[in-house]
XYZ file of C-alpha atoms in Angstrom:
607
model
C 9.609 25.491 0.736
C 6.124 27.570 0.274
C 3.172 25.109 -0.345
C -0.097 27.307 -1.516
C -3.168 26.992 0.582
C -5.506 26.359 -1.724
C -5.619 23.441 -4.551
C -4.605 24.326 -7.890
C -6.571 25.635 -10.794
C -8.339 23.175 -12.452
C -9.502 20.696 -9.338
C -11.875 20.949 -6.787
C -11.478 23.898 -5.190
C -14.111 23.161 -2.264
C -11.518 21.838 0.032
C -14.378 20.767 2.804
C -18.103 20.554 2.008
C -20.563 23.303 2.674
C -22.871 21.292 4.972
C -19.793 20.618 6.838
C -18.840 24.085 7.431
C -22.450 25.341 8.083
C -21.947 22.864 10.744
C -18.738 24.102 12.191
C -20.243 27.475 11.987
C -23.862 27.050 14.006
C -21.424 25.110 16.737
C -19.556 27.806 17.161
C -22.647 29.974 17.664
C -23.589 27.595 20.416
C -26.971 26.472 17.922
C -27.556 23.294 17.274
C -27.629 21.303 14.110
C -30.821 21.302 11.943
C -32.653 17.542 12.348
C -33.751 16.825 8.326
C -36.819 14.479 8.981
C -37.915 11.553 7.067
C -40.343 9.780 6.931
C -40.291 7.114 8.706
C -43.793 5.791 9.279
C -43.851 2.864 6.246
C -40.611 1.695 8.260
C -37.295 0.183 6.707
C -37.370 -0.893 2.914
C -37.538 -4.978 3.751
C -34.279 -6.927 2.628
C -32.378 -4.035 1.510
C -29.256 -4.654 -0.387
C -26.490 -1.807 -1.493
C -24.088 -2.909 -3.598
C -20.722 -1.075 -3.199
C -18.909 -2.226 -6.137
C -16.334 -4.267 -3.801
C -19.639 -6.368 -2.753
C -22.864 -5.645 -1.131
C -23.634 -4.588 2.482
C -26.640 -6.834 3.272
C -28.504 -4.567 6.224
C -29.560 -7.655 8.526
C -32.046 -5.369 10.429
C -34.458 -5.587 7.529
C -34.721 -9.282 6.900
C -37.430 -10.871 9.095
C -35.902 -14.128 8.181
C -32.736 -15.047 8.691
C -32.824 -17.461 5.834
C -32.776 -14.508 3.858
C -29.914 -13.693 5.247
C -27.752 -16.444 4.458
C -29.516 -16.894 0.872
C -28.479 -13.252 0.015
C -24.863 -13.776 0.845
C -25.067 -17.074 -1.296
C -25.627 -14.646 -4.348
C -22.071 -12.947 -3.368
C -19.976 -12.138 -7.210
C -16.915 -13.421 -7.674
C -13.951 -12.075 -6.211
C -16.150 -10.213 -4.166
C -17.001 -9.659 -0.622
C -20.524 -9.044 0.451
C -21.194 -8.270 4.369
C -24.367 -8.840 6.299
C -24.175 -5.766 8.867
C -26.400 -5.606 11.805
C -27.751 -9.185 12.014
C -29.777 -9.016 15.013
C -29.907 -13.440 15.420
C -26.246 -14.303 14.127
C -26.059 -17.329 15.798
C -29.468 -18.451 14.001
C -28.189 -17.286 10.283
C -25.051 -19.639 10.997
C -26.779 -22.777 12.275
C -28.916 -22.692 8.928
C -25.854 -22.579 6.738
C -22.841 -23.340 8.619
C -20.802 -24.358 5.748
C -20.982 -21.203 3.956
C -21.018 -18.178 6.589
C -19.515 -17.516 9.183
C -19.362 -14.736 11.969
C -17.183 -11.754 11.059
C -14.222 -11.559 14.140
C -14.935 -7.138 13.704
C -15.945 -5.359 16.301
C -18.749 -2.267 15.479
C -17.839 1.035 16.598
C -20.546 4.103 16.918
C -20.307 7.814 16.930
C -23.118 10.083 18.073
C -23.189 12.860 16.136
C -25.373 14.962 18.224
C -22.316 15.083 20.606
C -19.312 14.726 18.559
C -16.885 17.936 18.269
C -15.517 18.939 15.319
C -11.357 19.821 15.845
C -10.102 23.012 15.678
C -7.249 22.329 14.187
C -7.078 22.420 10.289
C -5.156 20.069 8.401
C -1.908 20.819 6.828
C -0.022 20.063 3.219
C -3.716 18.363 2.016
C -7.406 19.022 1.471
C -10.530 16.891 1.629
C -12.653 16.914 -1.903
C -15.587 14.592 -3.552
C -14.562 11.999 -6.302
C -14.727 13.997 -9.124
C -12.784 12.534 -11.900
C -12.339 8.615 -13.238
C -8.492 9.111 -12.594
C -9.506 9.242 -8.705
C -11.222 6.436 -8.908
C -8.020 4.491 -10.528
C -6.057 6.385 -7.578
C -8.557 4.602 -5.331
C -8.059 1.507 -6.302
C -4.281 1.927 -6.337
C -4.804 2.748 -2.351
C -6.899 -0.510 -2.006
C -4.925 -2.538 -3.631
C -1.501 -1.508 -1.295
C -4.193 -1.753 1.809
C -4.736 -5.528 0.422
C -8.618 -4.449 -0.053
C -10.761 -5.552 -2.732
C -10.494 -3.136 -5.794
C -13.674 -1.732 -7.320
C -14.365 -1.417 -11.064
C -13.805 2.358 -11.786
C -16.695 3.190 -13.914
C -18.946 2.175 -10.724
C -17.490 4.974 -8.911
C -18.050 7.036 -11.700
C -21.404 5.484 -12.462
C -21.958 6.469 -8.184
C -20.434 9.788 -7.746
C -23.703 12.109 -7.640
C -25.611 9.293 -5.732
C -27.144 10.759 -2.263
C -26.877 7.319 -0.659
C -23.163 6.505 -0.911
C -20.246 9.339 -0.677
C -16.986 9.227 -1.711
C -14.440 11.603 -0.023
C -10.330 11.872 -1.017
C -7.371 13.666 0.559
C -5.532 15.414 -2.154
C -2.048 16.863 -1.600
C -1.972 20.777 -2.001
C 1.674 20.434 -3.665
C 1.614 17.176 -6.215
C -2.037 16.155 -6.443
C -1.640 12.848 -5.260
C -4.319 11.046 -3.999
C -3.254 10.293 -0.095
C -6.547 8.577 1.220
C -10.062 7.649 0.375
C -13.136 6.855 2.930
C -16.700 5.547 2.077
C -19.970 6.736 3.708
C -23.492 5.206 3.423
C -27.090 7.499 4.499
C -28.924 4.827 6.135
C -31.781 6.989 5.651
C -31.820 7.211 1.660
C -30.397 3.563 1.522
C -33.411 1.502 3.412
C -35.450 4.181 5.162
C -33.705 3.740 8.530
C -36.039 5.002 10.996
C -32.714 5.489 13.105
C -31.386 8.062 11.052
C -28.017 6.284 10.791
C -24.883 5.965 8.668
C -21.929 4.096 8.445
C -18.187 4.323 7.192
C -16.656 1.990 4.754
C -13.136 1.599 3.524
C -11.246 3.927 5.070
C -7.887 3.863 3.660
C -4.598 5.572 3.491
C -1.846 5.657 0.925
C 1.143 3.631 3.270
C 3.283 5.765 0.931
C 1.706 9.199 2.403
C 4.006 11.353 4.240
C 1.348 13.784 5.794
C 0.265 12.790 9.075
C -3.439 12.855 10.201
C -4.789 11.777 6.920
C -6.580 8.966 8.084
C -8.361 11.542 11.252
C -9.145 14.430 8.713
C -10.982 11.782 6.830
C -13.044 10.035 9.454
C -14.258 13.458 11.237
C -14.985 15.077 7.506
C -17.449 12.379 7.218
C -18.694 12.454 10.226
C -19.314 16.360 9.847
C -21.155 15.741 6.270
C -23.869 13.081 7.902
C -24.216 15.696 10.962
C -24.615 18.348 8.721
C -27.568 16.532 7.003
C -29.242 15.241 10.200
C -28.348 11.876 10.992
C -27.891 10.325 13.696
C -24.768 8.070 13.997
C -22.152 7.250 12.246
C -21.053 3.149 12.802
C -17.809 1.568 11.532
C -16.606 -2.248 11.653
C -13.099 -2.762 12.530
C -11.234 -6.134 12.656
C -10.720 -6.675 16.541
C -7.238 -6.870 16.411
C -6.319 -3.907 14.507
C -5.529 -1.596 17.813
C -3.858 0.669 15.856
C -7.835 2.033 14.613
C -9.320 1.539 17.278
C -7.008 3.969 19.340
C -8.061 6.568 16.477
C -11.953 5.553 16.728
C -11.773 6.006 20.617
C -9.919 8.822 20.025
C -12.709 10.750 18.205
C -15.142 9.187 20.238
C -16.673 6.286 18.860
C -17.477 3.609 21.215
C -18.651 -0.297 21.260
C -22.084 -1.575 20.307
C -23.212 -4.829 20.316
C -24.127 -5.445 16.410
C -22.640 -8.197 14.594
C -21.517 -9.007 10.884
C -21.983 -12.302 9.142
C -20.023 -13.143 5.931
C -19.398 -15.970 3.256
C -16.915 -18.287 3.361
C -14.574 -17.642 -0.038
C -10.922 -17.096 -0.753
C -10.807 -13.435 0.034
C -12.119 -14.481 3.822
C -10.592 -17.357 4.347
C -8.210 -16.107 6.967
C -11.282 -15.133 9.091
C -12.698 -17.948 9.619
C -10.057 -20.821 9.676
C -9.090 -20.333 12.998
C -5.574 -19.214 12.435
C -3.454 -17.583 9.271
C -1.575 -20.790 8.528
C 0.967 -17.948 6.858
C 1.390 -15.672 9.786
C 4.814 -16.396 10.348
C 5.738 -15.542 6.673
C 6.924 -12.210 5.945
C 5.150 -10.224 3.365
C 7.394 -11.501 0.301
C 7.008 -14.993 0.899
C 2.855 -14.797 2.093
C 2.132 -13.248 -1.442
C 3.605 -16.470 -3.547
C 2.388 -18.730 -0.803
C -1.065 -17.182 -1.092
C -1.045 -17.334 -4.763
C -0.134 -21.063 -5.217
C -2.652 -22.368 -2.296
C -5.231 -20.542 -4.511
C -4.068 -22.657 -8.054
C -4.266 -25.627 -5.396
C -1.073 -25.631 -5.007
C 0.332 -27.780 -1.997
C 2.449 -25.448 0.625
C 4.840 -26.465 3.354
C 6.107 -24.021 4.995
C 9.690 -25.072 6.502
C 11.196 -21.957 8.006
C 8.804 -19.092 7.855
C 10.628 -16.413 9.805
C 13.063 -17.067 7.630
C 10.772 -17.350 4.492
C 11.472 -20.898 3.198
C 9.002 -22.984 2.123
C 8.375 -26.163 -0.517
C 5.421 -25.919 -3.173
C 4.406 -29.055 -4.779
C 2.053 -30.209 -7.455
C 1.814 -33.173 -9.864
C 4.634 -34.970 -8.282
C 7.018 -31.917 -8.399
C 8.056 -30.583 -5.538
C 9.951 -26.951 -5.785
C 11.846 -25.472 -2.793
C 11.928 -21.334 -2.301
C 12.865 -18.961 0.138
C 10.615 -15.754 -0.869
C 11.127 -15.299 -4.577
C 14.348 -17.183 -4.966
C 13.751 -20.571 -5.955
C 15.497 -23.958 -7.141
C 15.648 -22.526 -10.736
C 17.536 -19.685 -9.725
C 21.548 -21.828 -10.321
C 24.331 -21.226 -7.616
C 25.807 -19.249 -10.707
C 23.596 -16.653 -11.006
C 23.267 -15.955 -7.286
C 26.721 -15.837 -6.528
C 26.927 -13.222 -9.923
C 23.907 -10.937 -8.160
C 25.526 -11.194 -4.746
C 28.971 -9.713 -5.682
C 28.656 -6.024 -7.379
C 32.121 -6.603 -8.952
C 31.344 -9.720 -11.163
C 27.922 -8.408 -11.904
C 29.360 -5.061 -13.279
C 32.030 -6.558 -14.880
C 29.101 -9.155 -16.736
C 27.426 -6.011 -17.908
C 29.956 -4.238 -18.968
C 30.868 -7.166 -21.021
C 27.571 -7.483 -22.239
C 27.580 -3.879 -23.324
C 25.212 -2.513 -20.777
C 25.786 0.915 -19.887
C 27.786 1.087 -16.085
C 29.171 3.590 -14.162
C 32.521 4.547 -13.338
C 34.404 2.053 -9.910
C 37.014 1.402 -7.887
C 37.466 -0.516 -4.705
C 38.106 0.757 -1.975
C 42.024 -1.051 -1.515
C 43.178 0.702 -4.352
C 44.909 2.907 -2.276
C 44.088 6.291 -0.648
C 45.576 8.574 -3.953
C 43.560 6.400 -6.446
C 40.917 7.162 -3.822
C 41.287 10.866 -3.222
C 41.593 10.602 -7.406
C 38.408 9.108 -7.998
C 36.594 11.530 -5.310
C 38.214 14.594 -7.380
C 36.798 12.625 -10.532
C 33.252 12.446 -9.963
C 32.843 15.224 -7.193
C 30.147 13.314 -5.275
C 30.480 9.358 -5.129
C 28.712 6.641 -3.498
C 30.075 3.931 -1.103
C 29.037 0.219 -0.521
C 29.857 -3.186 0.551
C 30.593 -5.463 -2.507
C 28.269 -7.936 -0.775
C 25.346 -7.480 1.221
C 21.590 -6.398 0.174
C 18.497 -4.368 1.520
C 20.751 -0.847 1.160
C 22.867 -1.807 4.251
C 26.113 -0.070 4.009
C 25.302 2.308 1.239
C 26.464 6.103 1.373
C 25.604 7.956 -1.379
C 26.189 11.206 -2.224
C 29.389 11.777 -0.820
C 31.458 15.072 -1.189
C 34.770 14.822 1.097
C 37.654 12.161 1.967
C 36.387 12.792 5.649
C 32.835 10.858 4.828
C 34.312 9.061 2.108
C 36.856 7.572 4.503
C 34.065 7.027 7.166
C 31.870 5.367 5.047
C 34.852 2.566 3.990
C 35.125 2.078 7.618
C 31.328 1.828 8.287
C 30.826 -0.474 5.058
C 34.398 -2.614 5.817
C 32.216 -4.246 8.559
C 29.891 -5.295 7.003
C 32.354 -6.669 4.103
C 35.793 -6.942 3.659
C 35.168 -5.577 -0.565
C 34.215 -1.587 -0.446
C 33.326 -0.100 -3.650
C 33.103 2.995 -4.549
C 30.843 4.399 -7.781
C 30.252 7.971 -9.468
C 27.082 8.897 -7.833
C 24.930 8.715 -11.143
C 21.747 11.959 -10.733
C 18.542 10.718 -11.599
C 15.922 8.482 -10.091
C 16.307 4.678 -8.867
C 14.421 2.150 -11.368
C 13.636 -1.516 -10.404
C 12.472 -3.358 -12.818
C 10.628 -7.102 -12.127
C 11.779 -9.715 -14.531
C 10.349 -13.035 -14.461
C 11.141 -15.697 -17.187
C 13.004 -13.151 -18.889
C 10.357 -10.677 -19.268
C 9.072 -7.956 -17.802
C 6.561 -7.751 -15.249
C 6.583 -4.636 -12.947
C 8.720 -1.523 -12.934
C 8.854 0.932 -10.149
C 10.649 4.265 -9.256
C 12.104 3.939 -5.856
C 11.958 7.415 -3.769
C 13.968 7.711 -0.732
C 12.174 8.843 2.657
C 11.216 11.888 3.383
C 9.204 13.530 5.801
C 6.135 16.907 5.626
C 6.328 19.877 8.768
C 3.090 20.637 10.185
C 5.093 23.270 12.281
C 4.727 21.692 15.862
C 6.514 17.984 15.696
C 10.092 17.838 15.487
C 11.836 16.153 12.909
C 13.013 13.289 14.803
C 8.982 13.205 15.775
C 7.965 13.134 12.411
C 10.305 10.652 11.397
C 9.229 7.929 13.963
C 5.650 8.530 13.068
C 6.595 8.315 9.384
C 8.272 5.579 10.208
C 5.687 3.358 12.116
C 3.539 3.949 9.470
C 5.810 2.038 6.776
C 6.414 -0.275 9.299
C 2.238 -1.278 9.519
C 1.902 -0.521 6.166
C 4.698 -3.411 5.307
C 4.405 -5.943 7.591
C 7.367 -4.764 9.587
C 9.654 -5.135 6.261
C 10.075 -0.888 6.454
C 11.004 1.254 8.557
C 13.589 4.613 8.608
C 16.296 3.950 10.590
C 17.648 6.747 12.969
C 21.539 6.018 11.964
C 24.813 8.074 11.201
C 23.587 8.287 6.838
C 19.780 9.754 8.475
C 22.166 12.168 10.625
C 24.020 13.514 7.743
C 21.605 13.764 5.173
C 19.957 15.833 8.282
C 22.531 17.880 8.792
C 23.666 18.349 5.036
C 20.157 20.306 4.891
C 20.738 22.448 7.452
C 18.571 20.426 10.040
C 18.613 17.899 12.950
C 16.247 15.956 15.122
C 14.992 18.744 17.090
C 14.618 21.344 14.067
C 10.648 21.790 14.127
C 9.602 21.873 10.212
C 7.428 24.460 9.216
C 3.994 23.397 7.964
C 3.963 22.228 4.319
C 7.934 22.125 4.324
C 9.126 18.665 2.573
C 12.540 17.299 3.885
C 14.482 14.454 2.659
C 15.905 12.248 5.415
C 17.506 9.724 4.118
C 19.938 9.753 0.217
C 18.890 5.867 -0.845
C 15.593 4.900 -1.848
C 15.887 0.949 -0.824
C 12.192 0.146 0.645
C 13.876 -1.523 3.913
C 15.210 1.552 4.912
C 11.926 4.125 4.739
C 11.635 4.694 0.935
C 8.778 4.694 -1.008
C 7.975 2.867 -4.334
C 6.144 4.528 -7.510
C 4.433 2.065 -9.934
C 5.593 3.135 -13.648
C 5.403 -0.188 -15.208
C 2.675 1.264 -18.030
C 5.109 3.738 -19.100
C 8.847 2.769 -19.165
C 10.997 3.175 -21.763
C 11.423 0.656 -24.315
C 15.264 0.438 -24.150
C 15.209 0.359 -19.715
C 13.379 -2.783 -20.609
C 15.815 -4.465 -22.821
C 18.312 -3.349 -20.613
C 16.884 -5.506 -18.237
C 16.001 -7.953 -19.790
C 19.714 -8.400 -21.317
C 20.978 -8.517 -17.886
C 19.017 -10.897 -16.602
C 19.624 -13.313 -20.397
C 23.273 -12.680 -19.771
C 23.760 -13.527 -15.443
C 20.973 -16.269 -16.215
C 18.274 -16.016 -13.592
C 14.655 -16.468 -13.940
C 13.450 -13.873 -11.251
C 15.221 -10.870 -10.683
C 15.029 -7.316 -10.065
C 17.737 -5.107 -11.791
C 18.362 -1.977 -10.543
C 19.082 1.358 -13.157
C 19.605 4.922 -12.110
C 17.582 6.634 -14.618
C 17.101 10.555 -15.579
C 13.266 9.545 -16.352
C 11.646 6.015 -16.418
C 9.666 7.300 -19.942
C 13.433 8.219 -21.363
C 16.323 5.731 -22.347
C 19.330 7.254 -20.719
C 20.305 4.633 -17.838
C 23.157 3.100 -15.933
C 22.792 -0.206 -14.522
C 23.605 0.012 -10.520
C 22.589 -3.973 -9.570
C 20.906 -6.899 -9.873
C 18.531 -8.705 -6.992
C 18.081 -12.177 -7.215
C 15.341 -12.324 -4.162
C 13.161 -8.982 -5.261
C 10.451 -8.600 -2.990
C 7.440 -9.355 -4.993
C 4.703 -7.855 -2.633
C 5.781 -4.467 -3.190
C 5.144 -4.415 -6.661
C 0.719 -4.816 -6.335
C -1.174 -4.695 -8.154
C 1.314 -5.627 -10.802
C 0.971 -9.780 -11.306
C 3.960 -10.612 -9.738
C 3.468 -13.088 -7.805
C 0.876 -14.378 -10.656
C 3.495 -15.055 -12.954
C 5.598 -16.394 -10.535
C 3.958 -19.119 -9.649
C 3.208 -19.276 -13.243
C 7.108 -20.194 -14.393
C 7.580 -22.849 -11.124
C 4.381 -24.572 -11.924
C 3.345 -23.560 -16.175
C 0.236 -26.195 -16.087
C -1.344 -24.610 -13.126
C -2.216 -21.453 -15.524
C -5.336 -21.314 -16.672
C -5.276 -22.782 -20.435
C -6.564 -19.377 -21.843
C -3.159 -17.801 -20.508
C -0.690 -20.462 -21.247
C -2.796 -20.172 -25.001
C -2.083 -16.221 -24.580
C 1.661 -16.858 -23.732
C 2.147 -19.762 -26.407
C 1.045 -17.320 -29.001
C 3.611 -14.488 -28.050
C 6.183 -17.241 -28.721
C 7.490 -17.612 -25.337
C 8.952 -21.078 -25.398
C 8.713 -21.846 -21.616
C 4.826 -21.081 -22.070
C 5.356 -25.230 -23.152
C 7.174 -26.327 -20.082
């Protein structure tokens, strides 16, 4: 596959700023970069604030009090998080207000960028460009929000865009114009009249989702070429001290350890930094999101079994028991219907939703080789078992037909086999029997840059999923990776040419590599009621149903399963864990809601 060099019409086509490549350019030349002076002589604006939208960086090196300090971060929004950056007396700031701040467990990181070398190499498959539209600053936010970052209201970016004091920089990709990764930069110069000349770098942060590699480097030197360009100094980041997986790519590009220190306020979007220990670190994602959630309403938690994600929520005297999103409410009924594929099919074909076309497996090898000759390409899977383990799809031949029986027979002694239905896999969140998220689920694939092999790219591709997800992903290296290798023409050691997009794997289930798409704003009416019907007719509160769809905005479907423990956390920003919460425990809503909900005529709304 060709992927053009440039973006297309219409966008930015200034890939890399000009300061940058004047920069670039006068290096090469063996000149050095022009100094812009400032002046300096009134010294730093006192108790200067810069509000970023997510909060306000509070620069500690102009307060002469440290008082001030603490009093400034008492004006924190909220649902924000404000950050007092270079407090030269931390220690001091906390004694005077030790119930509401606390020191910041970040280490500060500075590059000199007299010294710092730009890379010869030139990125591949994406380009760097300013924020120049309010869709990229929704894209933004859809980045933060995956990242777990606080989100920023969108008409401040636009509102900020042309400002000289705060740049905004986003990797684009050359082929779909996807947003891949976003970074922040501050002029300490134009912000408080540093007589250092600094800057600093904010929010760095990549799509998890992105299949380029390198977008999180390209970012971090681009910015640190656009302050050199314009005569600064330094460029200083904060980084949590445990997050190694940064700091390798700060040391990396040679940024090294100073001794400044951050000071923040003690609120619910800290509150992991400063108790000591994260009372839900041995939850897995799914199960942290809900626990999270109800501990905000004030919610009592007791966590019984977290590697195994069980815990008890009580409130009022009611105590409700839940292993991730599967809870007491959920009957014995319904989950033994979700976790057989024959009943539930058979319950939706009775119910009249659309299925397709099975047989199992012990039908016999004619009925077999019949069915195959059918539907031309099928799809193989355990009756029972979840998280796409034992699932061949895409089948063409009795020779992996008959290995995939044998692979899935181990893992259950029911094989199915289903008319592999074309389109794209739909899950759909439904809580208290509506909806609440929708999502297109993409299976993995992987970009060349034209030097990494593919088995290369696919561990890096896959250790990013993995720290993007808590662990929960990741892109196994197994006999269906192999053949969907091989059925392109490829295998571990083929070396992908650069821009060259590869599918490695033929299901899109999120514990085996593949990506999720938010489309909940624009699904089709009838993929709704689909679901929605499904879930009325097995019964279940929370579930995610599963359709194979031509288009999520069209209403051609066929229903493939039903989930009755969907993992919530991949579905932010949607409210899933919000509502939730909201059907175990209806009076912990906020009285506006449960007013919102009573008036839509939802009759649990009154539980």
């Amino acid at each position: 596959m060709t992927t053009r060099k440039t973006p297309p019409s219409g966008r930015d086509s200034r890939p890399r700023d000009a300061g940058a490549h004047r920069l670039k350019r006068m290096r090469n030349q063996g000149m050095k970069p022009p100094i812009e002076t400032r002046r300096t002589d009134t010294g730093p604006t006192p108790d200067s604030v810069l509000d970023l939208g997510w909060g306000r960086l509070i620069f500690g090196q102009t307060f002469t009090d440290p008082d001030r300090i603490a009093e400034a971060l008492e004006g924190e929004l909220p649902d924000r998080r404000d950050i007092a950056v270079y407090v030269r007396d931390p220690h001091v700031v906390l004694a005077n207000a030790p119930q509401e701040v606390f020191l910041d467990p970040s280490h500060t990181y500075r590059l000199e960028l007299s010294t710092y070398r730009a890379s010869r190499r030139a990125q591949s498959g994406f380009f760097l460009r300013r924020l120049t539209a309010r869709t990229d600053a929704e894209a933004i936010n859809r980045i933060y929000a995956a990242r777990g970052m606080v989100p920023v209201p969108p008409d401040f970016f636009w509102s900020t865009r042309d400002a000289r004091t705060v740049c905004y920089f986003l990797a684009e990709d050359e082929t779909t114009g996807e947003i891949l990764g976003t970074i922040t930069g501050v002029d300490h110069s134009r912000a408080f009249n540093d007589p250092e000349r600094g800057s600093s770098l904010w929010c760095l942060a990549v799509d998890p989702q992105a299949r380029h590699s390198g977008v999180g480097e390209a970012l971090v030197r681009h910015l640190a070429e656009y302050f050199a360009a314009r005569g600064l100094a330094h460029l200083d980041l904060s980084v949590m001290h445990d997050n190694t997986q940064a700091i390798t790519l700060y040391e990396k590009l040679g940024f090294y350890r100073v001794p400044y220190f951050s000071v923040k306020r003690k609120n619910p979007i800290n509150e992991t930094l400063y108790t000591g220990s994260d009372h839900d670190e041995t939850l897995n994602p799914y199960a942290r999101i809900i626990v999270r959630e109800a501990r905000r309403r004030g919610i009592r938690v007791e966590v019984t079994d977290g590697e195994r994600g069980f815990f008890a929520l009580s409130q009022g005297g009611r105590t409700i028991r839940c292993r991730e999103s599967l809870s007491e409410l959920t009957s014995a009924v319904a989950m033994s219907i979700c976790d057989d594929k024959t009943a539930t099919r058979a319950l939706m074909e009775k119910t009249g939703i659309d299925v397709p076309a099975e047989i199992t497996a012990d039908a016999g090898r004619e009925a077999v080789e019949a069915f195959l000759a059918a539907h031309a390409r099928v799809v193989v899977k355990p009756a029972r078992r979840e998280q796409g383990r034992g699932v061949f799809v895409g089948l063409t031949t009795m020779e992996e037909v008959d290995h995939a029986i044998e692979e899935a027979g181990r893992l259950c002694d029911t094989v199915l086999l289903e008319e592999c239905v074309e389109g794209e896999d739909l899950r759909l969140i439904v809580i208290n029997y509506r909806l609440v998220a929708a999502a297109v689920r993409r299976p993995p694939s992987i970009i060349g840059d034209g030097r990494k092999t593919v088995g290369e790219l696919i561990a890096s591709q896959s250790r990013r999923r993995a720290a993007a997800t808590g662990g929960e992903s990741s892109i196994p290296l197994d006999a269906e990776t192999l053949r969907t290798l091989k059925a392109g023409g490829h295998d571990t050691e083929t070396v992908l040419p650069a821009g060259e997009e590869l599918q490695v794997r033929r299901t899109a289930n999120l514990h085996t590599g593949g990506t999720i798409h938010d489309v909940t704003d624009i699904v089709h009416p009838v993929l709704v009621d689909a679901a929605v019907r499904a879930a009325r007719a097995i019964g279940i509160p929370v579930t995610g149903i599963d359709l194979m769809v031509r288009n999520p905005t069209a209403p051609d479907y066929r229903f493939i399963e039903a989930n009755e423990r969907p993992g919530l956390a991949n579905h932010e920003p949607q409210p899933t864990a919000e509502r939730f919460v909201d059907l175990l425990f209806p009076q912990s809503m906020p009285a506006t809601v449960r007013q919102a909900a009573a008036e839509t005529g939802n009759p649990e709304a009154h539980a």
